[in-house]
Amino acid sequence: MMHAVPIFTLIIIVQCHRVVEGSGEKFTAIIELKKVLHAERDIANEIDDYIKAEEDRLSKLRRISADYKKHSHDALLDTERYLGNPVNAYLLVKRFTIDWNNIVQSFISNSTIQELVNKINTRQDDFPDGDDLSGVITALLRLQDTYQIPASKIAKGEIAGVDGDKTPELSAADCFELGRASYNVGDYYHAIPWMQETLDRITLLSDRTVNKVTVLDYLAFSIYKQGNIKYALDLTNQLLEIDQSQERLFNNKKHYEELLEAKAMNGEPISDSIRNEQPSNQYQQGSEFIVYEKLCRGEDTHPQPPARVLVCSYEDFGRPWLKYGPIKQEVVYDKPRIIIFHEIMTNSEMDRIKELAGPRLNRATIQNSLTGKLEFANYRISKSAWLKDELDPVCNKINRRIRQITGLSVDTAEDLQVVNYGIGGHYEPHFDFARKEEKNAFKSLGTGNRIATLIYYMSDVQAGGATVFPYIGLKLWPVKGAAAFWFNLHASGEGDYLTRHAACPVLAGSKWVCNKWFHERGQEFLRPCKLRPDHPEPNEEYLVATKGRFVNSE
């Protein structure tokens, strides 16, 4: 079809043509007038084509507009619940990155609707970009690993703890983008199941949103990189049945055949599996990480402490301020002593803290143990904000309450840190205190080491998001309005290595917490040293903590 050209442009072209020709004799010959009639007919056809193209484009824009209205309306009814679904989050980011460029942009990039384009462009700062797409894909893969969810389940919208009727199915193209993103960074472990799921959707569901040859090509090389040469050869043969135009495929086939022949000559085992067996995850981080992920899934990894040490009570801690409103205290672990304070924050207080933190949220950082500087890290994915005591009466009120229930001074404590963990948001196993070799960790504060930690939970989490302690096998599930408290240091000042903990990835929902870290300075008379050291020898405590289980605890 010829390109549609506006009528005023055609008139200019005709006028220019007449000036160049300079004949002025067209009306004198029938043949020339006949040419004009042909031109008139062609112009009419061009206009018709232009109108049809415009109508088709407008019809598509109407469908896009209706889809956006419905999608945003449904999602905004309960934003945190909707965005708390990892598949919804992935599809939302994909909608305004890949889909935007491939589908929408071509419909709106038209001179006749430049005004609309300009209006949309003013909002593009709010759009996710390629980095956001990479981030949400990484988060989805992290959830897949931690909670052991097969790619097929995610693709079907079947995620434990997430409302199935709220989770859309993924198309072959959606699955392909997850596989390709993994492939591009050399993560063939994740690329394989997503490319296989893409292939299944093409062959079993007749989903033609992505080319089968492309998928087979990615899958064959990923399978080869993970060591299943026989299956890679089988896929390459399938490729050659479809497309024999690429010499590279013949070279790959020859290479795989030579590798298999060499294995056979050396007596090495060769897998007979046509379907790829689940390969080993090259990103596994050791025994501690296995325990961490098991705890995140709610599995038991250690013997539970005796029931006699786990008690619930009403406590006023001998303070008049709490006589008429004692605190609901639950001891969930004895050594180290880990406590849950229930209903310690009101809904209005939590709402106010979130309101104050919202505009201040930035990507959370960690403190470099060598330099003492703050920096980003892949093992901590969240957004955080720091709220000073004097910022709002609610902050001051919360700090006064913290002083009453912990018995510690807040004068040298760090500001309230509000943290929001989105989809896949997590913080891998870590210590809150600085170890002896980390001499610069809190040097700039001048208040000593972190003696204790208090974590307020300001939201319930639909699925995932537990606080877990891999050395003792403890898992704490977020309960809105509750707070967890423990001492990071023994009274002697030595670090308690059993307090190593982690924030599990949020599978569904949004996790809000508020941290308060207390420092040694100012606690000398509130938590004095004992007559005898109360800490085990470092080697002894390490053995107790690890129980021979963890090779690398850093």
Coordinates of C-alpha atoms in Angstrom, one line a residue:
M1 CA 0.0 0.0 0.0
M2 CA 1.2 3.5 -0.8
H3 CA 2.0 5.8 2.0
A4 CA -1.0 8.1 2.8
V5 CA -0.2 11.8 2.1
P6 CA -2.3 14.7 3.4
I7 CA -4.3 16.5 0.7
F8 CA -2.6 19.9 1.3
T9 CA 0.8 18.2 0.8
L10 CA -0.4 16.8 -2.5
I11 CA -1.6 20.2 -3.7
I12 CA 1.8 21.7 -2.9
I13 CA 3.5 18.9 -4.8
V14 CA 1.1 19.5 -7.9
Q15 CA 1.7 23.2 -7.8
C16 CA 5.5 22.7 -7.6
H17 CA 5.3 20.2 -10.4
R18 CA 3.4 22.7 -12.6
V19 CA 6.0 25.5 -12.0
V20 CA 8.8 23.1 -12.9
E21 CA 7.1 21.8 -16.0
G22 CA 6.0 25.3 -17.2
S23 CA 3.9 23.8 -19.9
G24 CA 0.4 25.2 -19.2
E25 CA -0.8 23.0 -22.0
K26 CA -2.4 20.1 -20.3
F27 CA -6.0 21.2 -21.1
T28 CA -5.2 21.3 -24.8
A29 CA -4.9 17.6 -25.2
I30 CA -7.3 14.9 -24.2
I31 CA -4.4 12.6 -23.4
E32 CA -3.2 15.2 -21.0
L33 CA -6.6 15.7 -19.4
K34 CA -6.9 12.0 -19.2
K35 CA -3.7 12.0 -17.2
V36 CA -5.3 14.6 -14.9
L37 CA -8.3 12.3 -14.3
H38 CA -5.9 9.4 -13.5
A39 CA -4.1 11.7 -11.1
E40 CA -7.4 12.8 -9.5
R41 CA -8.4 9.2 -9.1
D42 CA -5.0 8.3 -7.6
I43 CA -5.3 11.3 -5.2
A44 CA -8.8 10.1 -4.1
N45 CA -7.3 6.6 -3.6
E46 CA -4.5 8.0 -1.6
I47 CA -6.9 10.0 0.6
D48 CA -9.1 6.9 1.1
D49 CA -6.0 4.9 2.1
Y50 CA -5.0 7.7 4.5
I51 CA -8.5 7.8 6.0
K52 CA -8.6 4.1 6.4
A53 CA -5.2 4.0 8.0
E54 CA -6.2 6.8 10.3
E55 CA -9.5 5.0 11.2
D56 CA -7.6 1.8 11.9
R57 CA -5.0 3.7 14.0
L58 CA -7.8 5.5 15.9
S59 CA -9.6 2.2 16.4
K60 CA -6.4 0.7 17.9
L61 CA -5.9 3.7 20.0
R62 CA -9.5 3.4 21.3
R63 CA -8.7 -0.2 22.3
I64 CA -5.5 0.8 24.0
S65 CA -7.2 3.6 25.8
A66 CA -10.0 1.3 27.0
D67 CA -7.5 -1.3 28.1
Y68 CA -5.4 1.3 30.0
K69 CA -8.6 2.7 31.7
K70 CA -9.8 -0.7 32.8
H71 CA -6.3 -1.9 33.8
S72 CA -5.5 1.2 35.9
H73 CA -9.1 1.3 37.4
D74 CA -8.9 -2.3 38.5
A75 CA -5.3 -1.9 39.9
L76 CA -6.0 1.4 41.7
L77 CA -8.9 -0.2 43.6
D78 CA -6.2 -1.9 45.8
T79 CA -2.8 -0.7 44.6
E80 CA -0.6 -2.5 47.1
R81 CA -2.5 -5.8 46.7
Y82 CA -2.3 -5.5 42.9
L83 CA 1.4 -4.4 42.7
G84 CA 2.1 -6.9 45.4
N85 CA 1.6 -9.6 42.8
P86 CA 5.0 -10.3 41.2
V87 CA 3.4 -11.2 37.8
N88 CA 1.3 -8.0 37.8
A89 CA 4.4 -6.0 38.6
Y90 CA 6.4 -7.6 35.8
L91 CA 3.6 -7.1 33.2
L92 CA 3.2 -3.5 34.3
V93 CA 6.8 -2.7 33.7
K94 CA 6.9 -4.7 30.5
R95 CA 3.8 -2.8 29.3
F96 CA 5.6 0.5 29.4
T97 CA 9.0 -0.7 28.1
I98 CA 8.9 -3.5 25.5
D99 CA 5.2 -3.3 24.7
W100 CA 5.2 0.5 24.6
N101 CA 8.0 0.7 22.1
N102 CA 6.7 -2.2 19.9
I103 CA 3.0 -1.5 19.9
V104 CA 1.9 1.9 21.3
Q105 CA 4.6 4.2 20.1
S106 CA 4.0 3.4 16.5
F107 CA 0.3 4.4 16.8
I108 CA 0.9 7.7 18.5
S109 CA 3.9 8.9 16.5
N110 CA 1.8 10.7 13.9
S111 CA 2.0 14.4 13.0
T112 CA -1.8 14.8 13.2
I113 CA -1.8 13.9 16.8
Q114 CA 1.4 15.7 17.8
E115 CA -0.4 17.4 20.6
L116 CA -1.3 14.1 22.2
V117 CA 2.3 13.0 21.7
N118 CA 3.6 16.1 23.5
K119 CA 1.2 15.5 26.4
I120 CA 2.3 12.0 26.7
N121 CA 6.0 12.9 26.5
T122 CA 5.6 15.2 29.5
R123 CA 4.8 12.1 31.5
Q124 CA 7.6 9.9 30.3
D125 CA 9.7 10.7 33.3
D126 CA 7.2 8.6 35.2
F127 CA 7.6 5.6 32.9
P128 CA 9.8 2.7 33.8
D129 CA 12.9 2.3 31.7
G130 CA 15.1 -0.6 30.7
D131 CA 16.8 -0.8 34.1
D132 CA 13.4 -1.1 35.7
L133 CA 12.6 -4.0 33.4
S134 CA 15.8 -5.7 34.3
G135 CA 15.1 -5.1 37.9
V136 CA 11.6 -6.6 37.9
I137 CA 12.8 -9.6 35.9
T138 CA 15.6 -10.2 38.4
A139 CA 13.1 -9.9 41.3
L140 CA 10.7 -12.4 39.6
L141 CA 13.6 -14.9 39.1
R142 CA 14.6 -14.4 42.8
L143 CA 11.1 -15.3 43.9
Q144 CA 11.1 -18.3 41.6
D145 CA 14.3 -19.6 43.3
T146 CA 13.5 -18.8 46.9
Y147 CA 10.0 -20.2 46.9
Q148 CA 10.7 -22.9 44.4
I149 CA 8.0 -22.0 41.9
P150 CA 8.3 -23.7 38.5
A151 CA 8.2 -21.4 35.5
S152 CA 5.1 -23.2 34.3
K153 CA 3.2 -22.3 37.5
I154 CA 4.2 -18.6 37.2
A155 CA 3.2 -18.6 33.6
K156 CA -0.2 -20.0 34.5
G157 CA -0.7 -17.5 37.3
E158 CA -0.6 -20.3 39.9
I159 CA 1.5 -18.8 42.7
A160 CA 1.0 -20.1 46.3
G161 CA -0.2 -17.3 48.5
V162 CA -1.3 -15.1 45.6
D163 CA -4.9 -14.9 44.5
G164 CA -5.1 -17.1 41.3
D165 CA -8.0 -15.1 39.9
K166 CA -5.9 -11.9 40.2
T167 CA -2.8 -13.3 38.4
P168 CA -2.8 -13.1 34.6
E169 CA -1.3 -15.8 32.5
L170 CA 1.9 -15.0 30.6
S171 CA 2.0 -15.2 26.8
A172 CA 4.8 -16.9 25.0
A173 CA 6.3 -13.4 24.4
D174 CA 6.2 -12.6 28.1
C175 CA 8.0 -15.9 29.0
F176 CA 10.5 -15.3 26.2
E177 CA 11.5 -11.9 27.6
L178 CA 12.2 -13.5 31.0
G179 CA 14.3 -16.1 29.3
R180 CA 16.1 -13.7 27.1
A181 CA 16.9 -11.4 30.0
S182 CA 18.6 -14.3 31.8
Y183 CA 20.4 -15.4 28.7
N184 CA 21.8 -12.0 28.0
V185 CA 23.6 -12.0 31.4
G186 CA 24.8 -15.6 31.0
D187 CA 22.3 -16.9 33.5
Y188 CA 21.4 -20.1 31.5
Y189 CA 20.0 -21.7 34.7
H190 CA 17.0 -19.4 34.5
A191 CA 17.0 -19.0 30.7
I192 CA 16.3 -22.7 30.2
P193 CA 13.0 -23.1 32.0
W194 CA 11.6 -19.9 30.6
M195 CA 12.6 -20.7 27.0
Q196 CA 11.1 -24.2 27.5
E197 CA 7.9 -22.7 28.8
T198 CA 7.9 -20.3 25.8
L199 CA 8.3 -23.3 23.5
D200 CA 5.5 -25.2 25.3
R201 CA 3.1 -22.2 24.8
I202 CA 4.0 -22.1 21.1
T203 CA 3.5 -25.8 20.5
L204 CA 0.7 -26.7 22.9
L205 CA -1.3 -23.5 23.1
S206 CA -0.6 -22.3 19.5
D207 CA 0.7 -19.0 20.9
R208 CA 2.4 -17.3 18.0
T209 CA 3.5 -14.1 19.8
V210 CA 7.1 -15.1 19.4
N211 CA 9.0 -17.0 16.6
K212 CA 9.7 -20.7 17.4
V213 CA 13.0 -20.7 15.5
T214 CA 14.3 -17.8 17.7
V215 CA 13.2 -19.7 20.9
L216 CA 14.8 -22.9 19.8
D217 CA 18.1 -21.1 19.0
Y218 CA 18.3 -19.5 22.5
L219 CA 17.2 -22.7 24.2
A220 CA 19.7 -25.0 22.3
F221 CA 22.7 -22.8 23.3
S222 CA 21.5 -22.4 26.9
I223 CA 21.2 -26.2 27.2
Y224 CA 24.7 -26.7 25.8
K225 CA 26.1 -24.2 28.2
Q226 CA 24.5 -26.1 31.1
G227 CA 26.2 -29.3 29.9
N228 CA 23.3 -31.3 28.3
I229 CA 24.9 -31.7 24.9
K230 CA 22.6 -34.5 23.7
Y231 CA 19.5 -32.3 24.2
A232 CA 21.3 -29.3 22.6
L233 CA 22.0 -31.5 19.5
D234 CA 18.3 -32.6 19.4
L235 CA 17.1 -29.0 19.5
T236 CA 19.6 -28.0 16.8
N237 CA 18.3 -30.8 14.6
Q238 CA 14.8 -29.5 15.1
L239 CA 16.1 -26.0 14.1
L240 CA 17.6 -27.4 10.9
E241 CA 14.3 -29.0 10.0
I242 CA 12.8 -25.6 10.0
D243 CA 15.6 -23.4 8.8
Q244 CA 18.7 -24.6 6.9
S245 CA 19.8 -21.2 5.8
Q246 CA 22.2 -20.5 8.7
E247 CA 25.6 -22.1 8.4
R248 CA 26.1 -21.5 12.1
L249 CA 23.6 -24.2 13.0
F250 CA 25.4 -26.8 10.9
N251 CA 28.7 -25.8 12.7
N252 CA 26.9 -26.1 16.1
K253 CA 25.6 -29.6 15.1
K254 CA 29.0 -30.7 14.1
H255 CA 30.5 -29.4 17.3
Y256 CA 27.9 -31.1 19.5
E257 CA 28.4 -34.4 17.6
E258 CA 32.2 -34.2 18.1
L259 CA 31.7 -33.5 21.9
L260 CA 29.4 -36.5 22.2
E261 CA 31.8 -38.7 20.3
A262 CA 34.7 -37.7 22.6
K263 CA 32.6 -38.4 25.7
A264 CA 31.7 -41.8 24.4
M265 CA 35.3 -42.6 23.7
N266 CA 36.3 -41.5 27.2
G267 CA 33.5 -43.6 28.8
E268 CA 31.8 -40.5 30.2
P269 CA 28.1 -40.7 30.9
I270 CA 25.7 -39.1 28.5
S271 CA 22.2 -38.1 29.4
D272 CA 19.5 -39.8 27.4
S273 CA 17.0 -37.1 28.4
I274 CA 15.3 -35.4 25.5
R275 CA 13.8 -32.9 27.9
N276 CA 16.5 -31.0 29.8
E277 CA 17.0 -32.1 33.4
Q278 CA 17.1 -29.3 36.0
P279 CA 20.7 -28.1 36.0
S280 CA 22.6 -27.0 39.1
N281 CA 22.2 -23.4 40.0
Q282 CA 25.5 -21.7 39.5
Y283 CA 24.4 -18.9 41.8
Q284 CA 23.8 -21.0 44.9
Q285 CA 25.7 -19.3 47.8
G286 CA 26.4 -22.2 50.1
S287 CA 24.7 -24.1 53.0
E288 CA 23.6 -20.9 54.9
F289 CA 21.7 -19.7 51.8
I290 CA 19.9 -23.1 51.6
V291 CA 18.8 -22.8 55.2
Y292 CA 17.8 -19.1 54.6
E293 CA 15.6 -20.0 51.6
K294 CA 14.0 -23.0 53.5
L295 CA 13.1 -20.7 56.4
C296 CA 11.7 -18.2 53.9
R297 CA 9.4 -21.0 52.6
G298 CA 8.3 -21.7 56.2
E299 CA 10.2 -25.0 56.5
D300 CA 11.7 -26.0 59.9
T301 CA 15.5 -26.4 59.8
H302 CA 16.4 -26.6 63.5
P303 CA 15.0 -28.2 66.6
Q304 CA 12.6 -25.8 68.3
P305 CA 13.4 -24.4 71.7
P306 CA 11.7 -25.9 74.8
A307 CA 8.2 -24.6 75.2
R308 CA 8.9 -23.5 78.8
V309 CA 11.1 -20.6 77.6
L310 CA 8.5 -19.3 75.1
V311 CA 6.1 -17.2 77.1
C312 CA 3.5 -14.5 76.6
S313 CA 2.8 -11.9 79.2
Y314 CA 1.6 -8.4 79.9
E315 CA 4.5 -6.2 80.9
D316 CA 4.9 -2.7 82.3
F317 CA 8.6 -3.0 82.9
G318 CA 8.2 -1.2 86.3
R319 CA 7.5 2.1 84.5
P320 CA 4.5 4.2 85.6
W321 CA 3.9 5.3 81.9
L322 CA 2.9 1.7 81.2
K323 CA 0.9 0.8 84.3
Y324 CA -2.5 1.5 82.7
G325 CA -1.4 0.2 79.3
P326 CA 0.9 -2.8 79.7
I327 CA 2.7 -4.2 76.7
K328 CA 1.8 -7.5 75.1
Q329 CA 5.2 -9.3 75.1
E330 CA 6.0 -12.7 73.5
V331 CA 9.4 -14.4 74.0
V332 CA 9.9 -16.3 70.8
Y333 CA 13.5 -17.4 71.4
D334 CA 15.6 -17.6 74.6
K335 CA 19.3 -17.5 73.6
P336 CA 19.6 -15.0 72.0
R337 CA 16.5 -13.5 73.7
I338 CA 14.2 -12.4 70.8
I339 CA 11.0 -10.7 71.8
I340 CA 7.8 -9.7 69.9
F341 CA 5.9 -6.7 71.2
H342 CA 2.3 -7.0 69.9
E343 CA 0.0 -4.1 69.0
I344 CA 2.8 -1.6 69.8
M345 CA 1.8 0.9 67.0
T346 CA -1.6 2.2 66.1
N347 CA -2.9 2.3 62.6
S348 CA -2.9 6.1 62.6
E349 CA 0.8 6.2 63.7
M350 CA 1.7 3.7 61.0
D351 CA -0.2 5.7 58.4
R352 CA 1.6 8.9 59.5
I353 CA 5.0 7.3 59.4
K354 CA 4.4 6.0 55.8
E355 CA 3.1 9.4 54.8
L356 CA 6.3 11.1 56.1
A357 CA 8.5 8.5 54.5
G358 CA 6.9 8.4 51.1
P359 CA 8.5 11.4 49.5
R360 CA 11.8 10.6 51.2
L361 CA 12.2 7.0 50.0
N362 CA 15.4 6.2 48.1
R363 CA 17.2 3.0 47.2
A364 CA 18.4 1.4 50.4
T365 CA 22.1 1.3 51.0
I366 CA 24.6 -0.8 53.1
Q367 CA 27.6 0.4 55.0
N368 CA 30.9 -0.7 53.5
S369 CA 32.7 -2.5 56.4
L370 CA 36.1 -1.4 55.1
T371 CA 35.4 2.3 54.3
G372 CA 32.4 3.0 56.3
K373 CA 30.7 4.6 53.3
L374 CA 27.2 3.9 52.2
E375 CA 26.7 2.1 48.9
F376 CA 24.1 0.0 46.9
A377 CA 24.2 -3.8 47.0
N378 CA 22.3 -6.5 45.1
Y379 CA 21.8 -8.4 48.3
R380 CA 19.7 -5.6 49.7
I381 CA 16.8 -4.5 47.5
S382 CA 14.4 -2.0 49.1
K383 CA 13.7 1.7 49.5
S384 CA 14.3 3.5 52.8
A385 CA 13.9 6.9 54.4
W386 CA 15.3 8.3 57.6
L387 CA 13.0 10.2 59.9
K388 CA 14.4 12.5 62.6
D389 CA 12.8 12.7 66.1
E390 CA 11.9 16.3 65.6
L391 CA 10.4 15.9 62.2
D392 CA 6.9 15.1 63.5
P393 CA 5.1 14.6 66.9
V394 CA 4.5 11.0 65.9
C395 CA 8.2 10.3 65.5
N396 CA 8.8 11.8 69.0
K397 CA 6.0 9.8 70.5
I398 CA 7.3 6.5 69.0
N399 CA 10.8 7.2 70.3
R400 CA 9.5 7.8 73.8
R401 CA 7.6 4.5 73.7
I402 CA 10.8 2.8 72.5
R403 CA 12.7 4.1 75.5
Q404 CA 10.0 2.8 77.8
I405 CA 9.7 -0.8 76.4
T406 CA 13.4 -1.5 75.8
G407 CA 14.9 0.3 78.8
L408 CA 17.6 1.8 76.5
S409 CA 18.5 5.3 75.7
V410 CA 17.4 6.7 72.3
D411 CA 19.7 9.7 72.6
T412 CA 22.5 7.9 70.7
A413 CA 20.3 5.7 68.6
E414 CA 20.0 6.1 64.9
D415 CA 17.0 7.9 63.4
L416 CA 14.0 5.9 62.6
Q417 CA 14.6 4.1 59.3
V418 CA 11.4 3.4 57.3
V419 CA 11.9 0.6 54.7
N420 CA 9.5 -0.5 52.0
Y421 CA 10.2 -3.9 50.4
G422 CA 8.4 -4.2 47.0
I423 CA 8.2 -7.3 44.8
G424 CA 11.2 -9.5 45.4
G425 CA 12.5 -6.9 48.0
H426 CA 14.9 -8.6 50.4
Y427 CA 18.0 -8.3 52.5
E428 CA 20.2 -11.4 52.6
P429 CA 21.7 -12.8 55.8
H430 CA 23.7 -10.2 57.7
F431 CA 24.7 -8.9 61.1
D432 CA 23.4 -5.6 62.4
F433 CA 26.5 -5.1 64.5
A434 CA 30.0 -4.5 63.3
R435 CA 32.6 -7.2 63.9
K436 CA 36.1 -6.5 65.2
E437 CA 37.6 -6.4 61.8
E438 CA 35.0 -3.8 60.6
K439 CA 36.7 -0.9 62.4
N440 CA 35.2 1.9 60.3
A441 CA 31.6 0.6 60.3
F442 CA 30.1 3.2 62.7
K443 CA 33.2 5.4 63.2
S444 CA 31.5 8.5 61.8
L445 CA 28.7 8.3 64.4
G446 CA 31.0 8.2 67.3
T447 CA 28.5 6.2 69.4
G448 CA 30.0 2.7 69.4
N449 CA 28.6 -0.5 68.0
R450 CA 24.9 -1.4 67.5
I451 CA 23.9 -2.9 70.8
A452 CA 20.3 -3.8 69.9
T453 CA 17.7 -3.8 67.1
L454 CA 14.0 -3.0 67.1
I455 CA 11.9 -3.7 64.0
Y456 CA 8.3 -2.4 63.7
Y457 CA 6.1 -4.2 61.2
M458 CA 3.8 -1.7 59.6
S459 CA 2.0 -4.0 57.3
D460 CA 0.8 -7.5 56.9
V461 CA 2.4 -9.3 54.0
Q462 CA 0.2 -11.5 51.8
A463 CA 3.0 -14.0 51.1
G464 CA 6.7 -14.2 51.9
G465 CA 8.6 -11.4 53.6
A466 CA 9.6 -13.2 56.9
T467 CA 12.5 -12.1 59.1
V468 CA 14.6 -15.3 59.5
F469 CA 17.6 -16.2 61.6
P470 CA 19.5 -19.0 59.8
Y471 CA 21.8 -19.9 62.7
I472 CA 19.0 -20.7 65.0
G473 CA 16.2 -21.6 62.5
L474 CA 13.8 -18.9 63.7
K475 CA 11.3 -17.3 61.4
L476 CA 9.2 -14.2 62.2
W477 CA 6.2 -13.5 60.0
P478 CA 5.2 -9.8 59.7
V479 CA 2.2 -8.8 61.8
K480 CA 1.0 -5.3 61.4
G481 CA 1.5 -3.2 64.5
A482 CA 4.0 -5.7 66.1
A483 CA 7.7 -5.2 66.7
A484 CA 10.6 -7.6 67.1
F485 CA 13.5 -6.8 69.5
W486 CA 16.8 -8.4 70.3
F487 CA 20.3 -7.5 71.6
N488 CA 23.1 -7.7 68.9
L489 CA 25.8 -7.6 71.6
H490 CA 26.4 -9.5 74.8
A491 CA 26.6 -7.4 77.9
S492 CA 30.4 -7.8 77.6
G493 CA 30.3 -5.9 74.3
E494 CA 31.1 -9.0 72.2
G495 CA 28.9 -9.6 69.1
D496 CA 26.2 -12.3 69.4
Y497 CA 26.7 -14.2 66.2
L498 CA 23.4 -16.1 66.6
T499 CA 21.6 -12.9 65.7
R500 CA 22.5 -13.1 62.1
H501 CA 19.3 -12.6 60.2
A502 CA 17.7 -11.8 56.9
A503 CA 14.6 -10.3 55.3
C504 CA 13.0 -12.8 52.9
P505 CA 11.8 -11.7 49.5
V506 CA 8.3 -10.4 49.4
L507 CA 6.3 -12.9 47.3
A508 CA 3.0 -11.0 47.3
G509 CA 2.0 -7.7 48.9
S510 CA 4.1 -4.8 50.2
K511 CA 6.2 -5.0 53.3
W512 CA 6.7 -1.8 55.4
V513 CA 9.0 -1.9 58.4
C514 CA 10.5 0.7 60.7
N515 CA 13.9 0.0 62.2
K516 CA 15.5 1.5 65.3
W517 CA 19.2 0.7 66.0
F518 CA 20.6 1.4 69.5
H519 CA 24.3 2.1 70.1
E520 CA 26.6 1.4 73.0
R521 CA 27.2 5.0 74.1
G522 CA 24.7 6.0 76.7
Q523 CA 23.7 2.5 77.7
E524 CA 26.5 2.0 80.2
F525 CA 24.3 2.2 83.3
L526 CA 21.1 0.9 81.6
R527 CA 22.8 -2.4 80.5
P528 CA 26.0 -2.7 82.5
C529 CA 28.6 -5.4 82.0
K530 CA 28.4 -8.4 84.2
L531 CA 31.0 -9.5 86.7
R532 CA 32.0 -12.3 84.5
P533 CA 32.0 -12.4 80.6
D534 CA 28.7 -13.6 79.3
H535 CA 29.9 -14.4 75.9
P536 CA 31.2 -17.7 74.6
E537 CA 34.7 -17.9 73.2
P538 CA 34.6 -16.8 69.5
N539 CA 35.5 -20.3 68.2
E540 CA 33.0 -22.0 70.5
E541 CA 30.2 -19.6 69.5
Y542 CA 31.0 -20.0 65.9
L543 CA 30.7 -23.8 66.3
V544 CA 27.4 -23.4 68.2
A545 CA 26.1 -21.0 65.6
T546 CA 27.1 -23.0 62.6
K547 CA 26.6 -26.5 64.1
G548 CA 29.0 -27.6 61.3
R549 CA 26.3 -26.6 58.9
F550 CA 27.7 -23.4 57.2
V551 CA 31.0 -23.2 55.4
N552 CA 30.8 -19.5 54.6
S553 CA 28.9 -17.2 56.9
E554 CA 30.1 -13.9 55.5

